[in-house]
PDB file of C-alpha atoms and ligand atoms in Angstrom:
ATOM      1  CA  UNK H   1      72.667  97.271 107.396  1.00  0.00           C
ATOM      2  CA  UNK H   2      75.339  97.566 104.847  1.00  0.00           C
ATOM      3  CA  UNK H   3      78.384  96.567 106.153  1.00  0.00           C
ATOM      4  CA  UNK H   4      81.955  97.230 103.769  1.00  0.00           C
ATOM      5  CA  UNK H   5      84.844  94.839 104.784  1.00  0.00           C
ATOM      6  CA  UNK H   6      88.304  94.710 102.907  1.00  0.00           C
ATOM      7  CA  UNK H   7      91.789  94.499 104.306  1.00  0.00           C
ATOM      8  CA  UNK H   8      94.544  97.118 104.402  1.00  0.00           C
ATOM      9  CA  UNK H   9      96.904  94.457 102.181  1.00  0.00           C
ATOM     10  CA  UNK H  10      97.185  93.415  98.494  1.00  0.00           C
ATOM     11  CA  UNK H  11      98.177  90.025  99.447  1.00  0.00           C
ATOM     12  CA  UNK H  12      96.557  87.460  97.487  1.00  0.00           C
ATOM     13  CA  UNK H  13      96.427  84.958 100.046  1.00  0.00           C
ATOM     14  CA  UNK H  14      95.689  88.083 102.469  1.00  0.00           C
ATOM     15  CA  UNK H  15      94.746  86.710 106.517  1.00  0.00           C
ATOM     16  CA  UNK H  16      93.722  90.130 107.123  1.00  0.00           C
ATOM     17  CA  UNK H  17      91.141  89.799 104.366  1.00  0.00           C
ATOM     18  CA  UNK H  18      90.044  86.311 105.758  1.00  0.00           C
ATOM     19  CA  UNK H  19      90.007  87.637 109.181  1.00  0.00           C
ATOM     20  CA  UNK H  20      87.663  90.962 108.070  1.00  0.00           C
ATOM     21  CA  UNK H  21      85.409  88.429 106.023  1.00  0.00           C
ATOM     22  CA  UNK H  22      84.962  86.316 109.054  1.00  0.00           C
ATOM     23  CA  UNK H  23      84.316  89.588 111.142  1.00  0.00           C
ATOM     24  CA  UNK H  24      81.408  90.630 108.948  1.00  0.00           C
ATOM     25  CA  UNK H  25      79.872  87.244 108.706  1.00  0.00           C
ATOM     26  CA  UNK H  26      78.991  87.731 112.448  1.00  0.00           C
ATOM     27  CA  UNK H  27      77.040  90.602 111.537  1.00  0.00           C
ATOM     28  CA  UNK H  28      73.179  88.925 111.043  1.00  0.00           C
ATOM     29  CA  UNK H  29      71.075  89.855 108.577  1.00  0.00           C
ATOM     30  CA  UNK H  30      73.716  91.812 107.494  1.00  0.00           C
ATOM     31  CA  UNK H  31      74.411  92.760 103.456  1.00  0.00           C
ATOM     32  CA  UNK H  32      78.077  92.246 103.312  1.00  0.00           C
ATOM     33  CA  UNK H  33      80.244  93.343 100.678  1.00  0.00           C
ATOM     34  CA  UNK H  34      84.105  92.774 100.789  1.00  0.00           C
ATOM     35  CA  UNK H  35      86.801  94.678  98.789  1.00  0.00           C
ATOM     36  CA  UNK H  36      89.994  94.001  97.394  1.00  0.00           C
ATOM     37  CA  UNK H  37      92.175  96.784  97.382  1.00  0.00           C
ATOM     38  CA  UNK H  38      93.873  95.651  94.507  1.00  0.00           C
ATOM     39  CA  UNK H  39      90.707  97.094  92.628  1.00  0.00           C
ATOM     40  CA  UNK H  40      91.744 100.051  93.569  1.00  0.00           C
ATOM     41  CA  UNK H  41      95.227  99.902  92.654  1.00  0.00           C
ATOM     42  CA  UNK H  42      97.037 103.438  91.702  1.00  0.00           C
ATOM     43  CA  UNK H  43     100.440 105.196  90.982  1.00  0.00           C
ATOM     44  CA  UNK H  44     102.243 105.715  93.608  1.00  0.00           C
ATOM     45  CA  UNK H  45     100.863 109.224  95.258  1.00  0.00           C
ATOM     46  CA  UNK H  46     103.102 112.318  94.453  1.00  0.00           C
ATOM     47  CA  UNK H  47     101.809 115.925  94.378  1.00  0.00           C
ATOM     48  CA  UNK H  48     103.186 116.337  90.557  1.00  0.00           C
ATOM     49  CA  UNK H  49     101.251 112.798  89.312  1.00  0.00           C
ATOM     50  CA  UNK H  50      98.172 114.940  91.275  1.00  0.00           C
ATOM     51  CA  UNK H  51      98.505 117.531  89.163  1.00  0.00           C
ATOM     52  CA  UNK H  52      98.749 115.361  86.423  1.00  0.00           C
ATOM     53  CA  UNK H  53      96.068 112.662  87.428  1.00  0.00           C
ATOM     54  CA  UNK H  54      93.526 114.915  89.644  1.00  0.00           C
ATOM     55  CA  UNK H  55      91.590 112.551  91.706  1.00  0.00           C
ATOM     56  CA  UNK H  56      91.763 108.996  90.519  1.00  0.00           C
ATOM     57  CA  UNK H  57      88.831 107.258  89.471  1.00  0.00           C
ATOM     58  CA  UNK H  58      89.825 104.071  91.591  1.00  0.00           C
ATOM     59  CA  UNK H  59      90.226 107.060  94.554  1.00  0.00           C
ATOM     60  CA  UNK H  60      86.563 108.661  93.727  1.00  0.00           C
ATOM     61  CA  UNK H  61      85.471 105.013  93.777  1.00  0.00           C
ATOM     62  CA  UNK H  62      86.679 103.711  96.992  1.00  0.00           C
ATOM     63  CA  UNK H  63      85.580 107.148  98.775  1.00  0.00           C
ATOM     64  CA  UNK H  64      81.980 106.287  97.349  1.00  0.00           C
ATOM     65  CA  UNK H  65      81.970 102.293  99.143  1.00  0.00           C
ATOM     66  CA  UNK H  66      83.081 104.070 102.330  1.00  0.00           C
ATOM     67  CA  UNK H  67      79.979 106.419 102.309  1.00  0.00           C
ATOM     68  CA  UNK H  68      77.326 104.185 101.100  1.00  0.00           C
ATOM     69  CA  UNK H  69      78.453 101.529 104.003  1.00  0.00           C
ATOM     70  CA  UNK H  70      76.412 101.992 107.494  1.00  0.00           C
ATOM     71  CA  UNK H  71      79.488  99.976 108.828  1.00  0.00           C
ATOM     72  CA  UNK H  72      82.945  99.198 108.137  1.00  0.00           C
ATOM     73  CA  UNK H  73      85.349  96.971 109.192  1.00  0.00           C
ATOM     74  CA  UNK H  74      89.275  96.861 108.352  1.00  0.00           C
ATOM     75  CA  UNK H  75      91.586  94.240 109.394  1.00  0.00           C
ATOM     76  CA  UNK H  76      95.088  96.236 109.099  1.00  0.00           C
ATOM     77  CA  UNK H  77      98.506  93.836 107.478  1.00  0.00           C
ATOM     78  CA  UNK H  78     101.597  95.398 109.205  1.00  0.00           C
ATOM     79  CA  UNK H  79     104.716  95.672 107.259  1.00  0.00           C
ATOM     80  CA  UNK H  80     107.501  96.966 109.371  1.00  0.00           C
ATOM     81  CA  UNK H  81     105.180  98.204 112.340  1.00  0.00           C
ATOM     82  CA  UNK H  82     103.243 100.237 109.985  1.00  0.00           C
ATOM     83  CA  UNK H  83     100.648 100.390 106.936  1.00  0.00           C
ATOM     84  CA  UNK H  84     101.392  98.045 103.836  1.00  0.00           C
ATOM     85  CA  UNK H  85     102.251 100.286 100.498  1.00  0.00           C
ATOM     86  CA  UNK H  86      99.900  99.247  98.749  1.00  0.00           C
ATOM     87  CA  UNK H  87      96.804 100.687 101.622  1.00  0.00           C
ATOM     88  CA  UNK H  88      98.618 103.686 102.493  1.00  0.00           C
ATOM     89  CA  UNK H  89      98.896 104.677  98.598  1.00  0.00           C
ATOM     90  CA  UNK H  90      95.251 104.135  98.555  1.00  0.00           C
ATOM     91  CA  UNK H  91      94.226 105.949 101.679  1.00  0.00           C
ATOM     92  CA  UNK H  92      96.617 108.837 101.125  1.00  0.00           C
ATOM     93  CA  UNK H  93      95.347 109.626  96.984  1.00  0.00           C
ATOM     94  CA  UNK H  94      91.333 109.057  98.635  1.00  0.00           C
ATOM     95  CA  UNK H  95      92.595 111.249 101.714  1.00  0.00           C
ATOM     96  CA  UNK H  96      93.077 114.182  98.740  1.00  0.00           C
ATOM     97  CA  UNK H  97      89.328 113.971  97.781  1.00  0.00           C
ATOM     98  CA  UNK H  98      88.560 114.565 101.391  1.00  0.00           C
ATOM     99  CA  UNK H  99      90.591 114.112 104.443  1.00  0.00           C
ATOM    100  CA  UNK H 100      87.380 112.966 106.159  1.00  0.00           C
ATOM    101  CA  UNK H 101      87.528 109.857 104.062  1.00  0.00           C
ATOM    102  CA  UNK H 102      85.667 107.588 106.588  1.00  0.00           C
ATOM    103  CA  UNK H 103      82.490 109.942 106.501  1.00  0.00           C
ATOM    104  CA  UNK H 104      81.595 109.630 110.370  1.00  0.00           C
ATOM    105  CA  UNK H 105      81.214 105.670 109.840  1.00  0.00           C
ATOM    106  CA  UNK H 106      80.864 103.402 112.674  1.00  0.00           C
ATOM    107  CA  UNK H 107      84.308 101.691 112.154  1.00  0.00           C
ATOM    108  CA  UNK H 108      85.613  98.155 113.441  1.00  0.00           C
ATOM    109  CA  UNK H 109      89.602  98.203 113.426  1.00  0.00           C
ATOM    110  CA  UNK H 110      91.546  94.559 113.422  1.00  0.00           C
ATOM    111  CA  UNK H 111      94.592  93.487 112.693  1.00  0.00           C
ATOM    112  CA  UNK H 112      96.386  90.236 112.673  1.00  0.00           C
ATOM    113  CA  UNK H 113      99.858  88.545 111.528  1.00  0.00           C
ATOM    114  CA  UNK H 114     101.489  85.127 112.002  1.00  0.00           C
ATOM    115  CA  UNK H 115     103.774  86.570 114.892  1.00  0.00           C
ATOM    116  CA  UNK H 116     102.780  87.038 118.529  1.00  0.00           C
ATOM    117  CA  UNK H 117     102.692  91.029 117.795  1.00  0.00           C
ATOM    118  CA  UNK H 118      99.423  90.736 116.046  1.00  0.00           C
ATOM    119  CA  UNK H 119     100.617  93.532 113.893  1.00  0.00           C
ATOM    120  CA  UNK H 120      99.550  95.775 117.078  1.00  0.00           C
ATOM    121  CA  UNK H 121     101.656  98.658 116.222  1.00  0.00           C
ATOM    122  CA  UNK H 122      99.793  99.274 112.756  1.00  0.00           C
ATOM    123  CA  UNK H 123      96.465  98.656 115.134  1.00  0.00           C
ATOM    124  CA  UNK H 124      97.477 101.603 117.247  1.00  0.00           C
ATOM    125  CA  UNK H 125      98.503 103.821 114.825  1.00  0.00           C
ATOM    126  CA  UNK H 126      95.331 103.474 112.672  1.00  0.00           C
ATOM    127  CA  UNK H 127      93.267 103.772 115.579  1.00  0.00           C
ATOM    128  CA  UNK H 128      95.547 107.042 117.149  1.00  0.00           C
ATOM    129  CA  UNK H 129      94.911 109.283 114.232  1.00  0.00           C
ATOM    130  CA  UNK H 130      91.458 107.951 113.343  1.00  0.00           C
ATOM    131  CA  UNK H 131      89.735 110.981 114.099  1.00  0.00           C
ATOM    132  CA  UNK H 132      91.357 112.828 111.556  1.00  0.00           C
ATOM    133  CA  UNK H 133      89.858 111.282 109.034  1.00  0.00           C
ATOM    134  CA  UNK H 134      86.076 110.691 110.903  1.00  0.00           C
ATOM    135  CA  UNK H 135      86.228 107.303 111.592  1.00  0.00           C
ATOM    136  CA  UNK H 136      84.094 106.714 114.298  1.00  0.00           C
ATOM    137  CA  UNK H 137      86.048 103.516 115.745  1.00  0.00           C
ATOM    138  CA  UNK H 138      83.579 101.471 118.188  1.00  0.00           C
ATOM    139  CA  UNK H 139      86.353  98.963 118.913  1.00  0.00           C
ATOM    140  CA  UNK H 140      89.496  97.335 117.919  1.00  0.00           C
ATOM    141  CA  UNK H 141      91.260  94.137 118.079  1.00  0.00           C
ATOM    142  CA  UNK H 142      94.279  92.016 117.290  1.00  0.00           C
ATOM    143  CA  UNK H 143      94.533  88.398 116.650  1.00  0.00           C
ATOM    144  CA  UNK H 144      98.275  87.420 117.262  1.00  0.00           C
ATOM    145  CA  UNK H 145      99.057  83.977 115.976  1.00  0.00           C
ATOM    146  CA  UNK H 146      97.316  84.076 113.314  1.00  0.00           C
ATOM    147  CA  UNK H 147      97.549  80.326 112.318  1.00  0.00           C
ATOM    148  CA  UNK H 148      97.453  78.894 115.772  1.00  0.00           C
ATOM    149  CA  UNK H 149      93.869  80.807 116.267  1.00  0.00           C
ATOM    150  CA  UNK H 150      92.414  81.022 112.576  1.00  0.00           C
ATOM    151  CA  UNK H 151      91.544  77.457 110.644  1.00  0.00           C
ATOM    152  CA  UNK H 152      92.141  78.860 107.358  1.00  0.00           C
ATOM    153  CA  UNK H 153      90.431  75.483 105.940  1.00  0.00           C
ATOM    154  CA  UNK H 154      86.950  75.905 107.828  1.00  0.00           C
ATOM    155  CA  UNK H 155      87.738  79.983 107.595  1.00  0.00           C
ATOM    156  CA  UNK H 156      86.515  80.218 111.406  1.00  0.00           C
ATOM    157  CA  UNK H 157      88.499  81.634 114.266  1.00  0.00           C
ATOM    158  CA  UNK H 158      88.867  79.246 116.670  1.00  0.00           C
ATOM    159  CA  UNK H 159      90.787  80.458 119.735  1.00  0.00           C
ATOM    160  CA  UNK H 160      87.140  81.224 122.082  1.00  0.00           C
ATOM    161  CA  UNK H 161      88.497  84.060 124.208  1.00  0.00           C
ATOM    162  CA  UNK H 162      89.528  85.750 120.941  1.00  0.00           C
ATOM    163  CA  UNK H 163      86.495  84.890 119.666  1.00  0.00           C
ATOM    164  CA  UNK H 164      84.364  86.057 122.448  1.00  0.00           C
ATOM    165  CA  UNK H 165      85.993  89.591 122.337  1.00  0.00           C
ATOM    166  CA  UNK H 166      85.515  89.402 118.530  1.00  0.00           C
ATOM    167  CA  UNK H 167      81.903  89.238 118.989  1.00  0.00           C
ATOM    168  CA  UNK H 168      81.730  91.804 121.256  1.00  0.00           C
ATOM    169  CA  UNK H 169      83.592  94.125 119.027  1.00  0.00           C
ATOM    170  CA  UNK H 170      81.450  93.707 115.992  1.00  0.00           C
ATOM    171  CA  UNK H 171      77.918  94.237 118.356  1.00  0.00           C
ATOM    172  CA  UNK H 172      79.137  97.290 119.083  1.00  0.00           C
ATOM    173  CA  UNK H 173      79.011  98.537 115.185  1.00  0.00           C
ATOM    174  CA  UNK H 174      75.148  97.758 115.254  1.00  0.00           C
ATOM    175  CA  UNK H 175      74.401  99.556 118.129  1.00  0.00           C
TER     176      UNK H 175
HETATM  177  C1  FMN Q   1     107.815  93.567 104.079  1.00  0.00           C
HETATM  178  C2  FMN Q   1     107.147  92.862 105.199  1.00  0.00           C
HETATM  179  C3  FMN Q   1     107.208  93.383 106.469  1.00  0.00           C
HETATM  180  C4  FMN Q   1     106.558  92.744 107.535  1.00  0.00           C
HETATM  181  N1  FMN Q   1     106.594  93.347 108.767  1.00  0.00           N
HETATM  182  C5  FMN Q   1     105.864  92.801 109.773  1.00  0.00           C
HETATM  183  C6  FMN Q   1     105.746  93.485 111.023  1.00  0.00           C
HETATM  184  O1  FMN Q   1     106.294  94.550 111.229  1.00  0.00           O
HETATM  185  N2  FMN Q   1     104.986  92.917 111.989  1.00  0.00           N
HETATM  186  C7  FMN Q   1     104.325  91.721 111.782  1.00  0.00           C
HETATM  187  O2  FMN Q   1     103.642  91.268 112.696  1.00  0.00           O
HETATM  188  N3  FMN Q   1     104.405  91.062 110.609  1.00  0.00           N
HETATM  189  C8  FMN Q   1     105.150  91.569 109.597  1.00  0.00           C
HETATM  190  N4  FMN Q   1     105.209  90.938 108.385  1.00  0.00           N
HETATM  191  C9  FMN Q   1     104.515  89.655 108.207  1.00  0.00           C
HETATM  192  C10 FMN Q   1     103.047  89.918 107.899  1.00  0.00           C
HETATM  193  O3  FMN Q   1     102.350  90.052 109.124  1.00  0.00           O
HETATM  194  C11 FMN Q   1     102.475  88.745 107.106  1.00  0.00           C
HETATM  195  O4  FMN Q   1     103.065  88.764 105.801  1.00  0.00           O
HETATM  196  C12 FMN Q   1     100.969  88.792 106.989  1.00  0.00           C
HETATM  197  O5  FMN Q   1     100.546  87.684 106.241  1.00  0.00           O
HETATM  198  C13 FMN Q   1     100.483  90.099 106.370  1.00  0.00           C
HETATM  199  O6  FMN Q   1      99.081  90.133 106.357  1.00  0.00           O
HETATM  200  P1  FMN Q   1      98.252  89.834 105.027  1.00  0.00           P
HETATM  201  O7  FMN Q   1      98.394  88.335 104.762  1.00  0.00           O
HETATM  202  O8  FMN Q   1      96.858  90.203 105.367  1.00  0.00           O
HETATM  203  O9  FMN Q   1      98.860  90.647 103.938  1.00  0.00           O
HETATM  204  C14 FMN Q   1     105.852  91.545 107.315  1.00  0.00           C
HETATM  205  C15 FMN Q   1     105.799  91.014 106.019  1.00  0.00           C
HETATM  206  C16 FMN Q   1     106.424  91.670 104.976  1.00  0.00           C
HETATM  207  C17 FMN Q   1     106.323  91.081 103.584  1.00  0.00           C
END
């Protein structure tokens, strides 16, 4: 099972990504690969640089990891209750190759940031218009707290309960 994990954020120092990484590591057996966004870095979408720039080879190439994954799991950063810049530039250029970007994949959504929100919002507004785009979400989940539940030293979450339900959520992508 090939499993694609990357987080919607272009931090360097990214939780999101340490909390997707974690995620997949639960899968056994599993062939895990995780992306950086800022691979896939592009101009800022406009429908003129479209008709300039076409589809994006970064765009072409992030559409192709999505359909050669059997699973995928995204761990959303929230800026301002929604989508950082940097994903939503990245999902809205690979939306223009096809708007069914996720491909009918088996989809884990997370999300987590230092506050108590647990940047739910972004959470429930990726996983509200998912089937738009054929992601076939099996669960979600958001880790508030971030540092009080995640030892970023031994990369493990800690907090059980969170854990437990963590588990849970990533069984349900092999099923
Ligand atoms: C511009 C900006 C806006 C933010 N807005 C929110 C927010 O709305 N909700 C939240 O929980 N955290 C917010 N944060 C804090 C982020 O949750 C925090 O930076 C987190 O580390 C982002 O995840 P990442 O490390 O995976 O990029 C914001 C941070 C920035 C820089």
């Amino acid at each position: 099972m090939k499993v694609l994990a990357f987080a919607a954020s272009n931090s360097q120092n990214s939780i999101n990504k340490m909390l997707a990484t974690y995620a997949a590591n639960l899968i056994k057996g599993a062939e895990i690969e995780v992306l950086d966004i800022n691979d896939y870095e592009m101009p800022i979408f406009s429908d003129v640089r479209e008709a300039q720039l076409g589809q994006p080879q970064q765009a072409q190439d992030f559409f192709k990891k999505l359909g050669e994954a059997d699973a995928i799991i995204i761990s959303y950063a929230e800026h301002n209750g929604s989508y950082t810049a940097a994903f939503k530039n990245l999902f809205d250029w690979t939306s223009r190759i096809d708007m069914k970007l996720y491909q009918n994949k088996p989809i884990l959504m997370l999300a987590t940031s230092p506050g108590p929100g647990g940047a739910a919002s972004v959470l429930a507004s990726a996983a509200g218009s998912a089937h738009y785009f054929a992601a076939d979400v099996k669960a979600t989940l958001s880790i508030p707290s971030f540092f009080d539940n995640f030892d970023v030293k031994k990369q493990v979450l800690t907090n059980r309960e969170l854990n437990e339900k963590l588990q849970a959520a990533v069984a349900l992508l092999s099923l």
